[in-house]
Amino acid sequence: MIARMALTGAVVGFLVGILEAALLYFIPRATGLIRPDVVYAIWFIAPLVDLLTGALLGLVLGLACSARKTPALAAVVAAIGLGLIGAFVAWLLDWFRIGVGIVFPRRLEITTPIVCFLIVFAISLTLIAFLWRRAGRFFRTGQPLSLGRWPVAVLGVAIFLGCGIGFYALHRPDSYPARSSSVGAPPEHPNIVLIVLDTVRADHLSCYGYKRPTTPHLDSLAARGVRFENAIAPSSWTLPSIASIFTGLLPHQHGANWGTPLPPEPWTLARILQSKGYETAGFNANPFYGLAGWRLDEGFDAYLDASYTLRHNLAVTQVGQSALRFLYNRLIRYNRFDHLTAADLNNEVMEWYRRRDRSQPYFLFINYMDAHRPYLPPASYDHRFGKIPHYLLARVSETLKDGRPRHAYTERERQELIDGYDNSLAYLDDQLGRLIDSLRSEPGGGNTIFIVTSDHGEGFGEHGTYDHGWNLYSEVLRVPLILSGPGIPAGTRVSDVVPNRRLFATVLDLALGLKGPISQASLRQYWTEGFKPEPAESEAVSELVVYSSGSDPASLSLSTPRWHLIQNSDGSAELFDRHSDREEKTNLAARPGIEDTVHNLKTGLESRIAYSLLPWRSLASLSPLDKPGATFIQQISKQPFSISGAGLPIGSAQAVFSHQRPSLLPKPNPAEQDILRSLPYH
């Protein structure tokens, strides 16, 4: 009986695995992804995993049957097994939104597999009873029953699937194809290396005055170039921030957000440089919001993300997401088992470099993920400044609700999380130093400009929240920004507030020497002798739509040399003095005597948005500017906004390349659509 059950489970599991592989290969597993994040190896991984899981399930059920040795009990246990498989299939179909409205009346979420289990169990038990004369022999433990060649066939299938996985591991598809551009840029143009340190806040780097020596290699890079002390991210989480760096646009302009990819219309840095003859390559360790399926690979000759790894293809299976992740966390280490470390990414970068066309300049983008939760670097670094206890690693890996853990951290636990974060920075800095040294030592390395920044920072309870993407306080907005290379003066510090989305214009200025709006928006001006920015040029706007199960709240932020204003969609405002309150502990918005300052800052924020480049693709980002009875769009149609000394409107550098007519991807009401069509195209 045990062998029969295990064999049956293996066969059924294999068939279910084929179904799962097909769903993963042909259908993006998340709303917004424009393409699936798996490779052909999934056709071997999913069937093998489900075959083994089915065999294990059958083995357990067979053992349960053999204990009592009664055919009726064996039949019930078999029906339970079929019910579990039915529940699993229903879970798959519901996850991929297959059959909703046809098989399922609606998205039932957790109840879907339960209902399907009961239905399949009842049907299976009924069929077994109806066919008992023929099926009864299968459940009689004392009666011999020949299995024929089925065991050999199942073993052969398992070996074949394992060989397929091995073949992929040894012959991974070429992720570094030949260049798609036939136009070559002059080799004297500088190479550009743009490095994003995912989740790194500026005030935890030693070159920004942190008390711990977390980043000696970055310190050295800053000493050889320009360090911007008050660089501000365009949002507090990955996708909109990187999209802004790639396009120079704010989130409300490019629209990349929760479940919404970067649209195809804006020209990205890689696309522009590729069209000018640069060889372009991107390497992104973020296993979800760094995927090419968010259209982040636009313009890259080569773009490597987690989807190429066997670990990621295993992780996205249902067994991988549930059982294997649980076992990995408990038995090996608390981290995603498809996590690409900085060392992994560096190896891929150098493999690409060895195979690239050395006759042309290159644009290289790298996004490291090592400072992200759960703050667990490799073993030799995980105790550099203190060690996160095992139980705390389990807690920090849990899902947060509104940025808050299920149970509040003690002050000691909070410090241990910070210790782990600083350990991660030390590891990341060491790997970053190795990469920079390697690229510098290659031929042409002296003609390479290195740019290091971050997409956002990280919160450690300063305002009640941990992680990022929940608010727009300084701990998640103030990021490092360092440039070093030919033509960039050494040892320069810039204290002005600058948005790091201006790297779009800066890279094009440094690489191609483009004039007009490009050079006017470039950060090169800040290390040019005699330059004094206009007041509005020393401001940075940041935007956030918070993902929630209900209505999605939003916030807008305006950072100036003196003030930081946060306007929320619930109508509340927060104001902090950047000079006297760097940690933003005291909200001055409602303090008597500050009304004029708040009013002027709000007007400035509204003006910066009103004069930003159209089209506006995410109206939800602008909801903090709505007023009772009038959306922001309706307001600006009725009264003009003035902004003195503003320089160029936000997004003007993008307008050099984009010539599409204003259009909207959201669905405002008809009156708002008419208003937007009438607005000037900045």
Coordinates of N, CA and C in Angstrom, one line a residue, residues 479-638:
V479 N 19.7 60.1 0.8 CA 20.5 59.0 0.3 C 21.9 59.5 0.0
P480 N 22.8 58.6 -0.2 CA 24.2 59.0 -0.6 C 24.2 59.3 -2.1
L481 N 25.1 60.2 -2.5 CA 25.3 60.5 -3.9 C 26.7 60.9 -4.1
I482 N 27.5 60.1 -4.7 CA 29.0 60.3 -4.9 C 29.3 60.1 -6.3
L483 N 30.1 61.0 -6.9 CA 30.6 60.9 -8.3 C 32.1 61.0 -8.3
S484 N 32.7 60.2 -9.1 CA 34.2 60.2 -9.1 C 34.6 59.8 -10.5
G485 N 35.6 60.4 -11.1 CA 36.1 60.1 -12.4 C 36.7 61.2 -13.1
P486 N 37.1 61.1 -14.3 CA 37.8 62.2 -15.1 C 36.9 63.4 -15.2
G487 N 37.4 64.5 -14.9 CA 36.7 65.8 -15.0 C 35.9 66.1 -13.8
I488 N 35.9 65.3 -12.8 CA 35.2 65.5 -11.5 C 36.2 65.9 -10.4
P489 N 36.1 67.0 -9.8 CA 37.2 67.4 -8.9 C 37.1 66.6 -7.6
A490 N 38.3 66.3 -7.1 CA 38.5 65.5 -5.9 C 38.2 66.3 -4.6
G491 N 37.6 65.6 -3.6 CA 37.4 66.2 -2.3 C 36.4 67.3 -2.3
T492 N 35.4 67.3 -3.1 CA 34.4 68.4 -3.2 C 33.2 67.9 -2.5
R493 N 32.7 68.8 -1.6 CA 31.4 68.6 -0.9 C 30.4 69.6 -1.3
V494 N 29.2 69.1 -1.6 CA 28.1 70.0 -2.0 C 27.0 69.9 -1.0
S495 N 26.7 71.0 -0.3 CA 25.7 70.9 0.7 C 24.2 71.2 0.3
D496 N 24.1 71.7 -1.0 CA 22.8 72.0 -1.5 C 21.9 70.8 -1.6
V497 N 20.6 71.0 -1.4 CA 19.6 70.0 -1.6 C 19.5 69.7 -3.1
V498 N 19.6 68.4 -3.4 CA 19.5 68.1 -4.9 C 18.7 66.8 -4.9
P499 N 17.8 66.6 -5.9 CA 17.1 65.3 -6.1 C 18.0 64.4 -6.9
N500 N 18.1 63.2 -6.5 CA 19.0 62.3 -7.3 C 18.4 61.8 -8.6
R501 N 17.1 62.2 -8.9 CA 16.6 61.9 -10.2 C 17.2 62.7 -11.3
R502 N 18.0 63.8 -10.8 CA 18.7 64.6 -11.8 C 19.9 63.9 -12.3
L503 N 20.2 62.7 -11.9 CA 21.2 61.9 -12.4 C 20.9 61.5 -13.9
F504 N 19.7 61.5 -14.3 CA 19.3 61.3 -15.7 C 20.0 62.3 -16.6
A505 N 19.9 63.6 -16.2 CA 20.5 64.7 -17.0 C 22.0 64.7 -16.8
T506 N 22.5 64.3 -15.6 CA 23.9 64.4 -15.3 C 24.7 63.3 -16.1
V507 N 24.1 62.1 -16.1 CA 24.8 61.1 -16.9 C 24.9 61.4 -18.4
L508 N 23.8 62.0 -18.9 CA 23.8 62.3 -20.4 C 24.8 63.5 -20.6
D509 N 24.9 64.4 -19.7 CA 25.8 65.5 -19.8 C 27.3 65.0 -19.7
L510 N 27.6 64.1 -18.8 CA 28.9 63.6 -18.6 C 29.3 62.7 -19.8
A511 N 28.4 61.9 -20.3 CA 28.7 60.9 -21.3 C 28.7 61.5 -22.7
L512 N 27.7 62.4 -23.0 CA 27.5 62.9 -24.3 C 27.8 64.4 -24.5
G513 N 27.9 65.1 -23.4 CA 28.0 66.6 -23.5 C 26.8 67.3 -24.1
L514 N 25.6 66.8 -23.9 CA 24.4 67.4 -24.4 C 24.2 68.7 -23.7
K515 N 23.7 69.7 -24.5 CA 23.5 71.0 -24.0 C 22.0 71.3 -23.8
G516 N 21.6 72.5 -23.6 CA 20.2 72.9 -23.5 C 19.7 72.4 -22.1
P517 N 18.5 71.9 -22.1 CA 17.9 71.4 -20.9 C 18.7 70.3 -20.2
I518 N 19.5 69.6 -20.9 CA 20.3 68.5 -20.3 C 21.4 69.1 -19.4
S519 N 22.1 70.0 -20.0 CA 23.2 70.6 -19.2 C 22.7 71.5 -18.1
Q520 N 21.5 72.1 -18.3 CA 20.9 73.0 -17.3 C 20.4 72.2 -16.1
A521 N 20.0 70.9 -16.3 CA 19.5 70.1 -15.2 C 20.6 69.2 -14.6
S522 N 21.8 69.2 -15.3 CA 22.9 68.4 -14.8 C 23.4 68.8 -13.5
L523 N 23.9 67.9 -12.7 CA 24.5 68.2 -11.4 C 25.9 68.7 -11.6
R524 N 26.5 68.6 -12.8 CA 27.8 69.1 -13.0 C 28.0 70.6 -12.6
Q525 N 26.9 71.3 -12.7 CA 26.9 72.8 -12.3 C 27.4 73.0 -10.9
Y526 N 27.1 72.0 -10.0 CA 27.4 72.2 -8.6 C 28.9 72.1 -8.3
W527 N 29.7 71.5 -9.2 CA 31.1 71.6 -8.9 C 31.8 72.5 -9.9
T528 N 31.0 73.3 -10.6 CA 31.5 74.3 -11.5 C 31.7 75.6 -10.8
E529 N 32.9 76.2 -10.9 CA 33.2 77.4 -10.1 C 32.3 78.6 -10.5
G530 N 31.8 79.2 -9.4 CA 30.9 80.4 -9.6 C 29.4 80.1 -9.7
F531 N 29.1 78.8 -9.7 CA 27.7 78.5 -9.9 C 26.9 78.7 -8.6
K532 N 25.8 79.3 -8.6 CA 24.9 79.5 -7.5 C 23.5 79.2 -7.9
P533 N 22.9 78.1 -7.3 CA 21.6 77.7 -7.8 C 20.5 78.6 -7.4
E534 N 19.5 78.7 -8.3 CA 18.3 79.4 -7.9 C 17.6 78.7 -6.8
P535 N 16.7 79.5 -6.0 CA 16.1 78.9 -4.8 C 15.3 77.6 -5.2
A536 N 14.6 77.6 -6.3 CA 13.8 76.4 -6.6 C 14.7 75.2 -7.1
E537 N 15.9 75.5 -7.5 CA 16.8 74.5 -7.9 C 17.5 73.8 -6.7
S538 N 17.3 74.4 -5.5 CA 17.8 73.7 -4.3 C 16.6 73.1 -3.5
E539 N 15.7 72.6 -4.2 CA 14.5 71.9 -3.7 C 14.4 70.5 -4.3
A540 N 13.8 69.6 -3.6 CA 13.5 68.3 -4.1 C 12.1 67.9 -3.7
V541 N 11.4 67.4 -4.7 CA 10.1 66.8 -4.5 C 10.1 65.3 -4.4
S542 N 9.4 64.7 -3.5 CA 9.3 63.3 -3.4 C 7.9 62.9 -3.3
E543 N 7.5 61.7 -3.8 CA 6.1 61.3 -3.8 C 6.0 59.8 -3.4
L544 N 4.9 59.5 -2.8 CA 4.6 58.1 -2.3 C 3.2 57.8 -2.3
V545 N 2.8 56.7 -2.9 CA 1.5 56.1 -2.7 C 1.7 54.8 -1.9
V546 N 1.1 54.8 -0.7 CA 1.3 53.6 0.2 C 0.4 52.5 -0.2
Y547 N 0.9 51.3 -0.4 CA 0.1 50.2 -0.7 C -0.6 49.7 0.5
S548 N -2.0 49.6 0.4 CA -2.8 49.1 1.5 C -3.9 48.3 1.0
S549 N -4.6 47.6 1.8 CA -5.7 46.8 1.4 C -7.0 47.6 1.1
G550 N -7.1 48.8 1.7 CA -8.2 49.7 1.4 C -7.8 50.8 0.4
S551 N -8.3 52.0 0.7 CA -7.8 53.1 -0.2 C -6.4 53.4 0.1
D552 N -5.6 53.7 -1.0 CA -4.2 53.8 -0.8 C -3.8 55.3 -0.4
P553 N -3.4 55.5 0.8 CA -3.0 56.9 1.2 C -1.7 57.3 0.4
A554 N -1.6 58.6 0.3 CA -0.4 59.2 -0.5 C 0.2 60.3 0.3
S555 N 1.4 60.6 0.0 CA 2.1 61.7 0.6 C 3.0 62.4 -0.4
L556 N 3.2 63.7 -0.3 CA 4.1 64.5 -1.1 C 5.1 65.2 -0.1
S557 N 6.3 65.4 -0.6 CA 7.3 66.0 0.2 C 8.1 67.1 -0.5
L558 N 8.4 68.2 0.1 CA 9.2 69.2 -0.4 C 10.4 69.5 0.5
S559 N 11.6 69.2 0.1 CA 12.8 69.4 0.9 C 13.5 70.7 0.3
T560 N 13.7 71.6 1.2 CA 14.5 72.8 0.9 C 15.7 72.9 1.8
P561 N 16.6 73.9 1.6 CA 17.8 74.0 2.4 C 17.4 74.1 3.9
R562 N 16.3 74.7 4.2 CA 15.9 74.9 5.6 C 14.8 74.0 6.1
W563 N 13.8 73.7 5.2 CA 12.6 73.1 5.7 C 12.4 71.7 5.0
H564 N 11.6 70.9 5.6 CA 11.1 69.7 5.0 C 9.6 69.6 5.3
L565 N 8.8 69.8 4.2 CA 7.3 69.8 4.3 C 6.8 68.4 3.8
I566 N 5.9 67.8 4.6 CA 5.2 66.6 4.1 C 3.7 66.9 4.1
Q567 N 3.1 66.7 3.0 CA 1.7 66.9 2.8 C 1.0 65.5 2.6
N568 N 0.1 65.2 3.4 CA -0.6 63.8 3.3 C -2.0 63.9 2.7
S569 N -2.4 62.8 2.1 CA -3.7 62.8 1.5 C -4.9 62.9 2.4
D570 N -4.7 62.7 3.7 CA -5.7 62.9 4.7 C -5.9 64.4 5.1
G571 N -5.1 65.3 4.5 CA -5.2 66.7 4.8 C -4.2 67.2 5.8
S572 N -3.5 66.3 6.5 CA -2.6 66.7 7.5 C -1.3 67.1 6.8
A573 N -0.5 68.0 7.5 CA 0.8 68.5 7.1 C 1.8 68.4 8.2
E574 N 3.0 68.1 7.8 CA 4.1 68.1 8.8 C 5.3 69.0 8.3
L575 N 5.9 69.7 9.2 CA 7.0 70.6 8.9 C 8.1 70.4 9.9
F576 N 9.3 70.3 9.3 CA 10.5 70.0 10.2 C 11.6 71.0 9.7
D577 N 12.3 71.5 10.7 CA 13.4 72.4 10.5 C 14.7 71.6 10.3
R578 N 15.2 71.6 9.1 CA 16.3 70.7 8.8 C 17.6 71.2 9.5
H579 N 17.7 72.4 9.9 CA 18.9 72.9 10.6 C 19.0 72.5 12.0
S580 N 17.9 72.7 12.7 CA 17.9 72.4 14.2 C 17.3 71.0 14.6
D581 N 16.7 70.3 13.6 CA 16.0 69.1 13.9 C 16.2 68.1 12.8
R582 N 17.5 67.6 12.7 CA 17.8 66.7 11.6 C 17.1 65.4 11.7
E583 N 16.7 65.0 12.9 CA 16.0 63.7 13.0 C 14.5 63.8 12.9
E584 N 14.0 65.1 12.7 CA 12.6 65.4 12.5 C 11.7 64.8 13.6
K585 N 12.0 65.3 14.8 CA 11.3 64.8 16.0 C 10.1 65.8 16.3
T586 N 10.2 67.1 15.9 CA 9.3 68.1 16.2 C 8.5 68.6 15.0
N587 N 7.2 68.3 15.0 CA 6.4 68.8 13.9 C 6.0 70.3 14.2
L588 N 6.4 71.2 13.3 CA 6.1 72.6 13.5 C 4.9 73.1 12.7
A589 N 4.2 72.2 12.0 CA 3.2 72.7 11.1 C 2.1 73.5 11.8
A590 N 1.7 73.1 13.0 CA 0.6 73.8 13.7 C 1.1 74.8 14.7
R591 N 2.4 75.1 14.7 CA 2.9 76.0 15.7 C 2.5 77.4 15.4
P592 N 2.1 78.2 16.3 CA 1.8 79.6 16.1 C 3.0 80.4 15.5
G593 N 2.7 81.3 14.5 CA 3.8 82.1 14.0 C 4.5 81.4 12.8
I594 N 4.1 80.2 12.5 CA 4.8 79.5 11.4 C 3.8 79.4 10.2
E595 N 2.6 80.0 10.3 CA 1.6 79.8 9.2 C 2.1 80.3 7.9
D596 N 2.8 81.4 7.8 CA 3.2 81.9 6.5 C 4.2 81.0 5.9
T597 N 5.1 80.4 6.7 CA 6.1 79.5 6.1 C 5.4 78.2 5.5
V598 N 4.5 77.7 6.3 CA 3.8 76.5 5.8 C 3.0 76.9 4.5
H599 N 2.4 78.0 4.5 CA 1.6 78.4 3.3 C 2.6 78.6 2.1
N600 N 3.7 79.2 2.3 CA 4.6 79.4 1.2 C 5.2 78.1 0.6
L601 N 5.5 77.2 1.6 CA 6.0 75.9 1.1 C 5.0 75.1 0.4
K602 N 3.8 75.1 0.9 CA 2.7 74.4 0.2 C 2.5 75.0 -1.2
T603 N 2.5 76.3 -1.3 CA 2.3 77.0 -2.6 C 3.5 76.6 -3.6
G604 N 4.7 76.6 -3.0 CA 5.9 76.2 -3.8 C 5.8 74.7 -4.3
L605 N 5.3 73.8 -3.4 CA 5.1 72.4 -3.8 C 4.0 72.3 -4.9
E606 N 2.9 73.0 -4.7 CA 1.9 73.0 -5.8 C 2.4 73.5 -7.1
S607 N 3.2 74.6 -7.0 CA 3.7 75.2 -8.2 C 4.7 74.2 -9.0
R608 N 5.6 73.6 -8.2 CA 6.5 72.7 -8.8 C 5.8 71.5 -9.5
I609 N 4.7 71.1 -8.9 CA 3.9 70.0 -9.5 C 3.1 70.5 -10.7
A610 N 2.5 71.7 -10.6 CA 1.7 72.3 -11.7 C 2.5 72.5 -12.9
Y611 N 3.8 72.8 -12.8 CA 4.6 73.1 -13.9 C 5.5 72.0 -14.3
S612 N 5.1 70.8 -13.8 CA 5.9 69.6 -14.2 C 5.4 69.1 -15.6
L613 N 6.4 68.4 -16.3 CA 6.1 67.9 -17.6 C 4.9 67.0 -17.7
L614 N 4.1 67.2 -18.7 CA 3.0 66.3 -18.9 C 3.5 65.2 -19.9
P615 N 2.8 64.0 -19.9 CA 1.6 63.6 -19.2 C 1.9 63.2 -17.8
W616 N 0.8 63.3 -17.0 CA 0.8 62.8 -15.6 C 0.1 61.5 -15.6
R617 N 0.9 60.4 -15.3 CA 0.4 59.1 -15.4 C -0.1 58.5 -14.1
S618 N 0.1 59.1 -13.0 CA -0.3 58.6 -11.7 C -1.0 59.8 -10.9
L619 N -2.3 59.9 -11.1 CA -3.0 61.0 -10.4 C -3.1 60.7 -8.9
A620 N -3.0 59.4 -8.5 CA -3.1 59.1 -7.1 C -1.9 59.7 -6.3
S621 N -0.8 59.9 -7.0 CA 0.4 60.5 -6.3 C 0.1 61.9 -5.9
L622 N -0.8 62.6 -6.6 CA -1.1 64.0 -6.4 C -2.3 64.2 -5.5
S623 N -2.9 63.2 -5.0 CA -4.1 63.3 -4.1 C -3.8 64.2 -2.8
P624 N -2.6 64.2 -2.3 CA -2.4 65.1 -1.2 C -2.6 66.6 -1.5
L625 N -2.7 67.0 -2.7 CA -2.9 68.4 -3.1 C -4.4 68.6 -3.4
D626 N -5.2 67.6 -3.3 CA -6.7 67.8 -3.5 C -7.2 68.6 -2.3
K627 N -8.3 69.3 -2.6 CA -9.0 70.0 -1.6 C -10.5 69.7 -1.6
P628 N -11.2 69.9 -0.5 CA -12.6 69.5 -0.5 C -13.4 70.2 -1.7
G629 N -14.0 69.3 -2.5 CA -14.7 69.9 -3.7 C -13.9 70.2 -4.9
A630 N -12.6 70.0 -4.8 CA -11.8 70.4 -6.0 C -10.5 69.5 -6.0
T631 N -10.3 68.7 -7.0 CA -9.1 68.0 -7.2 C -8.0 69.0 -7.6
F632 N -6.7 68.5 -7.5 CA -5.6 69.4 -7.9 C -5.7 69.8 -9.3
I633 N -6.1 68.9 -10.2 CA -6.3 69.3 -11.6 C -7.3 70.4 -11.8
Q634 N -8.4 70.3 -11.0 CA -9.4 71.4 -11.1 C -8.9 72.7 -10.6
Q635 N -8.1 72.6 -9.5 CA -7.6 73.8 -9.0 C -6.7 74.6 -9.9
I636 N -5.8 73.9 -10.6 CA -4.8 74.5 -11.5 C -5.5 75.0 -12.7
S637 N -6.6 74.5 -13.1 CA -7.4 75.0 -14.2 C -8.1 76.3 -13.9
K638 N -8.3 76.6 -12.7 CA -9.0 77.8 -12.3 C -8.1 79.0 -11.9

